Amino acid sequence: MATLHYQQQNYLCQKDETVLDTLLNKNVDIAYGCRQGVCQSCMLRSIETPPAEAQVGLKENQKQQNYFLACRCKPESDLHIEPIKQSEFVHEVEVLAKRQLNHDTLLLRLSHSDDFHFKAGQFINLKTPDNIVRSYSISNPPNKNNQIDLHIRVLKNGRFSTWVHQDLKIGDKIPMSAALGDCFYTNDKPEQNLLLVGTGSGLAPLYGILQDALAQQHQGKIHLFHGSRNAEDLYLMDEIKQLVTQYDTLNYSPCLSGYYTDEHVNSYCKGRVHDVALSTYTDLNNWRVYLCGHPEMVKQMQTQVFLKGADMDDIFMDAFHLSSNLIENAS
Amino acid sequence: MSDSLYEKLGGSTAVASAVNIFYRKVLQDDSIKHFFDTTDMSKQMAKQKAFLTMAFGGSGHYTGKDMREAHAPLVAKGLKEAHFTAVAGHLQATLEEMGVAADLVAEVMAIAGSTHDDVLGL
């Protein structure tokens, strides 16, 4: 018999009873569907490692975050359970630095408390004093200084990015959510080749994943393709080229889809980033792929890299939907 | 459990690679790929893995009613006999490509065939 801790309440889970049974019997409002481990509607996460049979069918990255299916979970010991979508603003971060990465993208460096845990490539939600909420990806692995870096594209009429650009000062505090999403590096297959494809500030999660993979001594090849319209839209080129000189396994292809002349030939690939990446590799069997940025690019590439041999469970995506980044919080 | 079709086919690893090979065939077939235009393929494949695990006797169970409801929106979009035959053909080709023994392929195809009326809403 195990005790379930869920949203400040304790529930006794009887022998042979699933977590879903227990919560439903106690009239807890929880989403579920097939009760057969198929539909994944009842996915929750726990602080402790859940039983293996409750994770059958989940992706490796979901397993590592202790996600499990409530309808397949018969716990043998106590579990602290929480919903997957932890969008509440449970953390507070302090602004450490702000600097331009290029003409329209800012690096925002924040300091977080010890109880914030994340992996490079996951995203967080931030909230302005006017309750405007935006999602940004973390572009660095955890470090001992408790810092996270975000790449913020300053959009015309973008209320959040204008606030960051104009009003936010060093030392200011911002409410922040837990780290979310499954677009991050895991070292369970160190020999796998990694394909990283991003547009614009989609570089943020990829730059984090890249550094994480290198720090964890990833053995396979790593190839980063970063695309933009014009040369001045790309950024962090020197830093990435520096990494390329340090690591034999790393390749970097900056791509320009717009203005391109003879002077660009030595430094840039010509064309849209996903076209360049796809024409570089014909067989992606056993590759792991990370796709970040423009939603159209991400969706198209998912199908294309799958058809070229990458397993669906090895494709990780972070589509930067303007609409989903424009979550207004009225409260 | 040890002699279920699921175990004979090679368990979760085999089912996972079968699903990948199978959908690669489906998404390249011009006669059926449009049914998946707006589908989240990652979720679709996770569900298919869990479904095949059940259908092959790995764990859980499903009913004809589930099959009927799941495919009703596709029937509304024009899902017909020819599409069913094409999909079944890709499943068979997938298993053969993986080197699954002929008697096991026949067993899988019999299970697939048994869903015919529910899938097409007949």
Coordinates of C-alpha atoms in Angstrom, one line a residue:
Chain A
M1 CA 0.0 0.0 0.0
A2 CA 1.4 3.4 -1.0
T3 CA 0.5 7.0 -0.2
L4 CA 0.0 9.4 -3.1
H5 CA 0.7 13.1 -2.5
Y6 CA -1.2 15.1 -5.0
Q7 CA -1.9 18.8 -4.9
Q8 CA -1.5 19.2 -1.1
Q9 CA -3.6 16.1 -0.4
N10 CA -2.7 12.5 0.6
Y11 CA -4.5 9.5 -0.9
L12 CA -4.0 5.8 0.1
C13 CA -3.5 3.6 -3.0
Q14 CA -4.7 0.1 -2.2
K15 CA -2.9 -3.0 -3.3
D16 CA -3.6 -3.7 -7.0
E17 CA -5.2 -0.3 -7.5
T18 CA -3.8 2.1 -10.1
V19 CA -3.0 5.7 -9.4
L20 CA -5.9 6.6 -11.7
D21 CA -8.3 4.3 -9.8
T22 CA -7.3 5.9 -6.5
L23 CA -7.7 9.5 -7.7
L24 CA -11.0 8.8 -9.4
N25 CA -12.4 7.0 -6.4
K26 CA -11.6 10.0 -4.3
N27 CA -13.4 12.3 -6.9
V28 CA -10.2 14.0 -7.9
D29 CA -10.7 15.9 -11.2
I30 CA -8.2 14.3 -13.5
A31 CA -8.0 13.7 -17.3
Y32 CA -8.2 10.1 -18.6
G33 CA -9.3 8.2 -21.6
C34 CA -8.8 4.6 -22.5
R35 CA -7.6 3.3 -19.1
Q36 CA -5.4 0.8 -21.2
G37 CA -2.2 2.7 -21.5
V38 CA -2.9 3.6 -25.1
C39 CA -4.2 7.2 -25.3
Q40 CA -1.8 8.8 -22.8
S41 CA -4.5 11.2 -21.6
C42 CA -3.7 10.4 -17.9
M43 CA 0.0 11.2 -18.1
L44 CA 1.3 12.6 -14.8
R45 CA 4.8 13.0 -13.4
S46 CA 6.3 12.1 -10.0
I47 CA 9.2 13.3 -7.9
E48 CA 10.3 9.7 -7.3
T49 CA 11.0 7.2 -10.1
P50 CA 7.7 5.6 -11.2
P51 CA 7.3 1.9 -11.8
A52 CA 8.7 0.8 -15.2
E53 CA 5.4 -0.7 -16.4
A54 CA 3.8 2.8 -16.0
Q55 CA 6.2 4.2 -18.5
V56 CA 5.7 1.7 -21.4
G57 CA 5.2 3.6 -24.7
L58 CA 6.7 6.9 -23.4
K59 CA 9.7 8.6 -25.0
E60 CA 13.1 8.4 -23.3
N61 CA 13.0 12.1 -22.5
Q62 CA 9.5 11.7 -20.9
K63 CA 10.8 8.7 -18.9
Q64 CA 13.7 10.8 -17.6
Q65 CA 11.4 13.4 -16.4
N66 CA 9.5 10.7 -14.4
Y67 CA 6.4 11.0 -16.6
F68 CA 4.0 8.0 -16.2
L69 CA 0.6 6.8 -17.2
A70 CA -1.7 6.9 -14.1
C71 CA -3.8 4.0 -15.5
R72 CA -0.8 1.7 -15.7
C73 CA 0.8 2.7 -12.4
K74 CA 0.5 0.5 -9.4
P75 CA 2.9 2.1 -7.0
E76 CA 4.9 0.0 -4.5
S77 CA 6.1 3.0 -2.5
D78 CA 4.9 6.5 -1.8
L79 CA 4.7 8.9 -4.8
H80 CA 4.6 12.7 -5.0
I81 CA 2.6 13.4 -8.1
E82 CA 2.1 16.5 -10.1
P83 CA 0.4 17.4 -13.4
I84 CA 2.6 17.6 -16.5
K85 CA 1.8 21.2 -17.4
Q86 CA 3.4 23.2 -14.6
S87 CA 2.7 26.6 -16.0
E88 CA 2.3 28.3 -12.6
F89 CA 4.9 30.9 -11.7
V90 CA 6.5 29.1 -8.9
H91 CA 10.0 30.6 -9.3
E92 CA 11.5 34.1 -9.3
V93 CA 14.6 35.0 -11.3
E94 CA 16.8 38.1 -11.2
V95 CA 18.2 39.9 -14.2
L96 CA 22.0 39.6 -14.3
A97 CA 22.8 40.9 -17.7
K98 CA 21.4 42.1 -21.0
R99 CA 23.3 42.4 -24.3
Q100 CA 22.7 42.4 -28.0
L101 CA 23.4 39.2 -29.9
N102 CA 22.6 40.9 -33.2
H103 CA 20.4 43.8 -34.5
D104 CA 17.2 42.4 -33.1
T105 CA 18.0 39.6 -30.6
L106 CA 18.9 40.1 -27.0
L107 CA 20.7 37.8 -24.6
L108 CA 18.9 37.9 -21.3
R109 CA 21.0 36.3 -18.4
L110 CA 19.0 35.5 -15.3
S111 CA 20.0 34.1 -11.9
H112 CA 17.8 31.3 -10.5
S113 CA 17.4 29.8 -7.0
D114 CA 18.7 26.3 -6.0
D115 CA 15.3 24.7 -6.3
F116 CA 14.9 25.4 -10.1
H117 CA 16.0 22.3 -12.1
F118 CA 16.2 22.3 -15.9
K119 CA 18.0 20.8 -18.9
A120 CA 19.4 22.9 -21.7
G121 CA 16.8 23.3 -24.5
Q122 CA 13.7 23.2 -22.2
F123 CA 11.6 26.3 -22.0
I124 CA 10.2 28.5 -19.3
N125 CA 7.4 31.0 -19.1
L126 CA 8.1 34.5 -17.9
K127 CA 5.5 37.1 -16.8
T128 CA 5.7 40.9 -16.9
P129 CA 4.1 43.1 -14.2
D130 CA 1.2 43.6 -16.6
N131 CA 0.7 39.8 -16.7
I132 CA 1.9 39.3 -20.2
V133 CA 3.3 35.8 -20.5
R134 CA 5.9 34.5 -23.0
S135 CA 7.8 31.2 -23.4
Y136 CA 11.6 31.2 -24.0
S137 CA 14.1 28.3 -24.4
I138 CA 17.1 28.0 -22.2
S139 CA 20.3 28.2 -24.2
N140 CA 22.8 26.8 -21.6
P141 CA 23.2 23.6 -19.5
P142 CA 22.9 24.1 -15.7
N143 CA 26.0 25.8 -14.2
K144 CA 27.3 26.4 -10.7
N145 CA 26.5 30.1 -10.8
N146 CA 22.8 29.3 -11.2
Q147 CA 22.5 31.2 -14.4
I148 CA 20.2 30.7 -17.4
D149 CA 20.5 32.5 -20.8
L150 CA 17.6 33.3 -23.0
H151 CA 17.6 34.7 -26.6
I152 CA 14.9 37.2 -27.0
R153 CA 14.0 38.5 -30.4
V154 CA 12.7 42.0 -30.1
L155 CA 9.6 42.2 -32.3
K156 CA 8.0 45.4 -33.5
N157 CA 4.9 45.9 -31.3
G158 CA 6.0 42.8 -29.3
R159 CA 4.8 43.9 -25.8
F160 CA 7.0 41.4 -23.9
S161 CA 10.2 41.9 -25.9
T162 CA 9.8 45.7 -25.9
W163 CA 9.4 45.5 -22.1
V164 CA 12.6 43.4 -21.8
H165 CA 14.4 45.7 -24.2
Q166 CA 13.4 49.1 -22.8
D167 CA 12.2 48.7 -19.2
L168 CA 13.9 45.7 -17.6
K169 CA 16.9 46.6 -15.5
I170 CA 19.8 44.7 -14.0
G171 CA 18.6 43.4 -10.6
D172 CA 14.9 43.3 -11.5
K173 CA 13.0 40.2 -10.4
I174 CA 10.7 38.3 -12.8
P175 CA 8.1 35.5 -12.0
M176 CA 9.0 32.3 -13.8
S177 CA 7.5 28.8 -14.3
A178 CA 9.2 25.4 -13.9
A179 CA 11.2 24.2 -16.9
L180 CA 8.9 22.6 -19.5
G181 CA 9.2 20.5 -22.7
D182 CA 11.1 17.4 -23.8
C183 CA 13.5 19.0 -26.4
F184 CA 16.8 18.3 -24.6
Y185 CA 19.8 16.0 -24.8
T186 CA 20.0 12.6 -23.1
N187 CA 23.1 10.5 -23.1
D188 CA 21.5 7.1 -23.4
K189 CA 22.8 6.6 -27.0
P190 CA 26.2 8.5 -27.0
E191 CA 27.2 7.0 -30.4
Q192 CA 24.2 8.4 -32.2
N193 CA 24.7 11.2 -34.7
L194 CA 22.9 14.4 -33.9
L195 CA 21.2 16.7 -36.4
L196 CA 20.3 20.2 -35.1
V197 CA 18.3 22.4 -37.3
G198 CA 16.9 25.8 -36.3
T199 CA 15.8 29.2 -37.7
G200 CA 16.2 32.6 -36.0
S201 CA 16.2 32.4 -32.2
G202 CA 15.5 28.7 -32.6
L203 CA 19.2 28.6 -32.1
A204 CA 18.7 29.1 -28.3
P205 CA 17.6 25.6 -27.4
L206 CA 20.0 24.1 -30.0
Y207 CA 23.0 26.0 -28.7
G208 CA 22.1 24.6 -25.2
I209 CA 21.6 21.1 -26.4
L210 CA 24.9 21.3 -28.3
Q211 CA 26.9 22.4 -25.3
D212 CA 25.2 19.8 -23.1
A213 CA 26.0 17.0 -25.6
L214 CA 29.7 18.1 -25.8
A215 CA 29.9 18.4 -22.0
Q216 CA 28.5 14.9 -21.7
Q217 CA 31.2 13.6 -24.2
H218 CA 28.8 12.7 -26.9
Q219 CA 30.6 10.3 -29.2
G220 CA 28.6 10.6 -32.5
K221 CA 28.8 13.4 -35.0
I222 CA 26.9 16.6 -34.2
H223 CA 25.9 18.9 -37.1
L224 CA 24.2 22.3 -36.4
F225 CA 22.4 24.0 -39.2
H226 CA 21.3 27.6 -38.4
G227 CA 19.3 29.5 -40.9
S228 CA 18.1 33.1 -41.4
R229 CA 17.2 35.4 -44.2
N230 CA 20.3 37.6 -44.2
A231 CA 23.8 37.4 -42.8
E232 CA 23.1 40.0 -40.1
D233 CA 20.3 37.9 -38.7
L234 CA 22.6 35.1 -37.6
Y235 CA 24.4 35.3 -34.3
L236 CA 26.8 33.5 -32.0
M237 CA 28.8 32.5 -35.1
D238 CA 32.2 33.2 -33.5
E239 CA 31.4 31.2 -30.4
I240 CA 30.1 28.2 -32.4
K241 CA 33.1 28.3 -34.8
Q242 CA 35.4 28.3 -31.7
L243 CA 33.6 25.1 -30.5
V244 CA 34.1 23.6 -34.0
T245 CA 37.9 24.1 -33.6
Q246 CA 37.8 22.4 -30.2
Y247 CA 35.7 19.4 -31.2
D248 CA 36.3 17.2 -34.2
T249 CA 32.8 15.7 -34.0
L250 CA 31.1 19.1 -34.4
N251 CA 30.0 20.7 -37.8
Y252 CA 28.4 24.0 -38.2
S253 CA 26.5 25.3 -41.3
P254 CA 25.1 28.8 -41.2
C255 CA 22.5 29.2 -44.0
L256 CA 21.1 32.3 -45.8
S257 CA 17.8 32.1 -47.6
G258 CA 17.8 35.7 -48.7
Y259 CA 20.5 38.1 -49.8
Y260 CA 23.5 36.0 -51.0
T261 CA 26.5 37.1 -53.0
D262 CA 30.0 35.9 -53.9
E263 CA 31.3 37.4 -50.6
H264 CA 29.1 34.9 -48.7
V265 CA 30.3 31.8 -50.4
N266 CA 33.1 31.0 -48.0
S267 CA 31.2 31.5 -44.8
Y268 CA 27.6 30.6 -45.5
C269 CA 25.5 27.9 -47.3
K270 CA 22.9 29.2 -49.7
G271 CA 19.3 28.2 -49.3
R272 CA 16.7 27.5 -46.7
V273 CA 18.1 25.8 -43.7
H274 CA 16.0 22.6 -43.9
D275 CA 16.7 22.2 -47.7
V276 CA 20.5 22.5 -47.0
A277 CA 20.3 20.0 -44.1
L278 CA 18.3 17.5 -46.1
S279 CA 20.6 17.8 -49.2
T280 CA 23.6 17.2 -46.9
Y281 CA 22.4 13.9 -45.5
T282 CA 20.5 11.3 -47.6
D283 CA 20.3 8.6 -44.9
L284 CA 19.3 9.6 -41.3
N285 CA 18.9 6.0 -40.1
N286 CA 19.7 6.0 -36.3
W287 CA 20.2 9.8 -36.1
R288 CA 18.7 11.9 -33.4
V289 CA 17.2 15.1 -34.7
Y290 CA 16.3 18.4 -32.9
L291 CA 14.2 20.9 -34.8
C292 CA 13.6 24.4 -33.4
G293 CA 12.1 27.6 -34.6
H294 CA 9.6 28.4 -37.4
P295 CA 6.5 26.0 -37.0
E296 CA 6.3 25.4 -40.8
M297 CA 9.9 24.4 -41.0
V298 CA 9.6 22.2 -37.9
K299 CA 6.5 20.3 -39.1
Q300 CA 7.9 19.7 -42.6
M301 CA 11.3 18.6 -41.4
Q302 CA 9.7 16.2 -38.9
T303 CA 8.1 14.2 -41.8
Q304 CA 11.2 14.6 -44.1
V305 CA 13.8 13.3 -41.5
F306 CA 11.4 10.5 -40.5
L307 CA 11.1 9.4 -44.2
K308 CA 14.9 9.6 -44.4
G309 CA 15.2 7.0 -41.7
A310 CA 15.2 8.8 -38.3
D311 CA 12.9 7.0 -35.8
M312 CA 9.9 9.1 -34.6
D313 CA 11.0 8.8 -31.0
D314 CA 14.4 10.2 -31.9
I315 CA 12.9 13.5 -33.3
F316 CA 12.6 16.3 -30.8
M317 CA 10.9 19.6 -31.7
D318 CA 10.3 23.0 -30.4
A319 CA 8.0 25.0 -32.7
F320 CA 8.0 28.7 -31.9
H321 CA 4.3 29.5 -32.5
L322 CA 3.6 33.1 -32.2
S323 CA 0.1 32.4 -31.1
S324 CA 1.1 30.0 -28.4
N325 CA 3.8 32.4 -27.3
L326 CA 1.1 35.0 -27.0
I327 CA -0.6 33.6 -24.0
E328 CA -2.4 36.4 -22.2
N329 CA -2.9 35.9 -18.5
A330 CA -5.9 38.0 -17.4
S331 CA -5.6 37.1 -13.7
Chain B
M1 CA 2.5 -14.3 -21.5
S2 CA 5.8 -15.8 -22.7
D3 CA 4.4 -17.4 -25.8
S4 CA 2.1 -14.6 -26.8
L5 CA 2.4 -13.4 -30.4
Y6 CA 3.9 -10.2 -29.0
E7 CA 6.8 -12.1 -27.4
K8 CA 7.3 -14.2 -30.5
L9 CA 7.6 -11.1 -32.7
G10 CA 10.3 -9.7 -30.4
G11 CA 8.5 -7.6 -27.8
S12 CA 8.6 -3.8 -27.5
T13 CA 11.8 -3.3 -29.6
A14 CA 10.3 -5.2 -32.6
V15 CA 7.0 -3.4 -32.3
A16 CA 8.7 0.0 -32.1
S17 CA 10.8 -0.6 -35.3
A18 CA 7.8 -2.1 -37.1
V19 CA 5.7 1.0 -36.4
N20 CA 8.5 3.2 -37.8
I21 CA 8.9 1.2 -41.0
F22 CA 5.2 0.9 -41.4
Y23 CA 4.5 4.6 -41.2
R24 CA 7.4 5.4 -43.5
K25 CA 5.6 3.3 -46.1
V26 CA 2.2 4.8 -45.3
L27 CA 3.4 8.4 -45.6
Q28 CA 5.0 7.7 -49.0
D29 CA 1.8 6.1 -50.4
D30 CA 0.0 8.8 -52.4
S31 CA -3.3 6.9 -52.1
I32 CA -3.5 7.2 -48.3
K33 CA -1.0 9.7 -47.0
H34 CA -3.5 12.6 -47.1
F35 CA -5.4 10.9 -44.2
F36 CA -2.5 12.0 -42.0
D37 CA -2.1 15.6 -43.2
T38 CA -3.0 17.2 -39.9
T39 CA -2.1 14.2 -37.7
D40 CA 0.5 14.6 -34.9
M41 CA 2.6 11.7 -36.1
S42 CA 4.6 11.4 -32.9
K43 CA 1.3 10.9 -30.9
Q44 CA -0.1 8.7 -33.7
M45 CA 2.9 6.4 -33.6
A46 CA 2.9 6.2 -29.8
K47 CA -0.7 5.1 -29.9
Q48 CA -0.1 2.6 -32.7
K49 CA 2.7 1.1 -30.6
A50 CA 0.4 0.7 -27.6
F51 CA -2.4 -0.6 -29.8
L52 CA -0.2 -3.3 -31.5
T53 CA 1.1 -4.3 -28.1
M54 CA -2.5 -5.0 -27.1
A55 CA -3.5 -6.6 -30.4
F56 CA -0.6 -9.0 -30.2
G57 CA -1.4 -10.0 -26.6
G58 CA 1.3 -8.0 -24.9
S59 CA -0.9 -6.2 -22.4
G60 CA -4.4 -4.7 -22.1
H61 CA -7.3 -5.3 -24.4
Y62 CA -9.3 -3.3 -26.9
T63 CA -12.8 -3.6 -28.3
G64 CA -14.3 -3.3 -31.8
K65 CA -16.2 -0.3 -30.5
D66 CA -12.8 1.5 -29.9
M67 CA -11.7 0.7 -33.5
R68 CA -15.0 2.0 -34.9
E69 CA -14.9 5.3 -33.0
A70 CA -11.2 5.9 -33.8
H71 CA -11.8 5.5 -37.5
A72 CA -15.2 7.2 -37.8
P73 CA -13.7 10.6 -38.7
L74 CA -11.6 8.9 -41.5
V75 CA -14.7 7.1 -42.8
A76 CA -16.3 10.5 -43.0
K77 CA -13.3 11.7 -45.1
G78 CA -13.8 8.9 -47.5
L79 CA -11.9 5.9 -46.0
K80 CA -12.7 2.9 -48.2
E81 CA -11.9 -0.7 -48.9
A82 CA -9.0 0.2 -51.2
H83 CA -7.4 2.2 -48.4
F84 CA -7.8 -0.6 -45.9
T85 CA -6.2 -3.0 -48.4
A86 CA -3.3 -0.6 -49.0
V87 CA -2.6 -0.2 -45.3
A88 CA -2.8 -3.9 -44.7
G89 CA -0.4 -4.4 -47.5
H90 CA 2.1 -2.0 -45.9
L91 CA 1.8 -3.9 -42.6
Q92 CA 2.5 -7.2 -44.3
A93 CA 5.5 -5.8 -46.2
T94 CA 6.9 -4.3 -43.0
L95 CA 6.8 -7.6 -41.2
E96 CA 8.3 -9.4 -44.2
E97 CA 11.0 -6.8 -44.5
M98 CA 11.9 -7.4 -40.8
G99 CA 12.3 -11.1 -41.4
V100 CA 9.3 -12.2 -39.4
A101 CA 8.4 -15.9 -39.9
A102 CA 5.6 -16.6 -42.4
D103 CA 3.3 -18.2 -39.9
L104 CA 3.6 -15.2 -37.5
V105 CA 3.0 -12.8 -40.4
A106 CA -0.2 -14.8 -41.2
E107 CA -1.2 -14.5 -37.6
V108 CA -0.8 -10.7 -37.5
M109 CA -2.6 -10.3 -40.8
A110 CA -5.5 -12.4 -39.5
I111 CA -5.8 -10.0 -36.5
A112 CA -5.6 -7.0 -38.9
G113 CA -8.2 -8.6 -41.1
S114 CA -10.5 -9.0 -38.2
T115 CA -10.7 -5.2 -37.7
H116 CA -12.0 -4.7 -41.3
D117 CA -15.7 -4.0 -40.6
D118 CA -15.0 -1.9 -37.5
V119 CA -12.4 0.2 -39.3
L120 CA -14.6 0.9 -42.3
G121 CA -17.7 1.3 -40.2
L122 CA -19.6 -1.5 -41.9

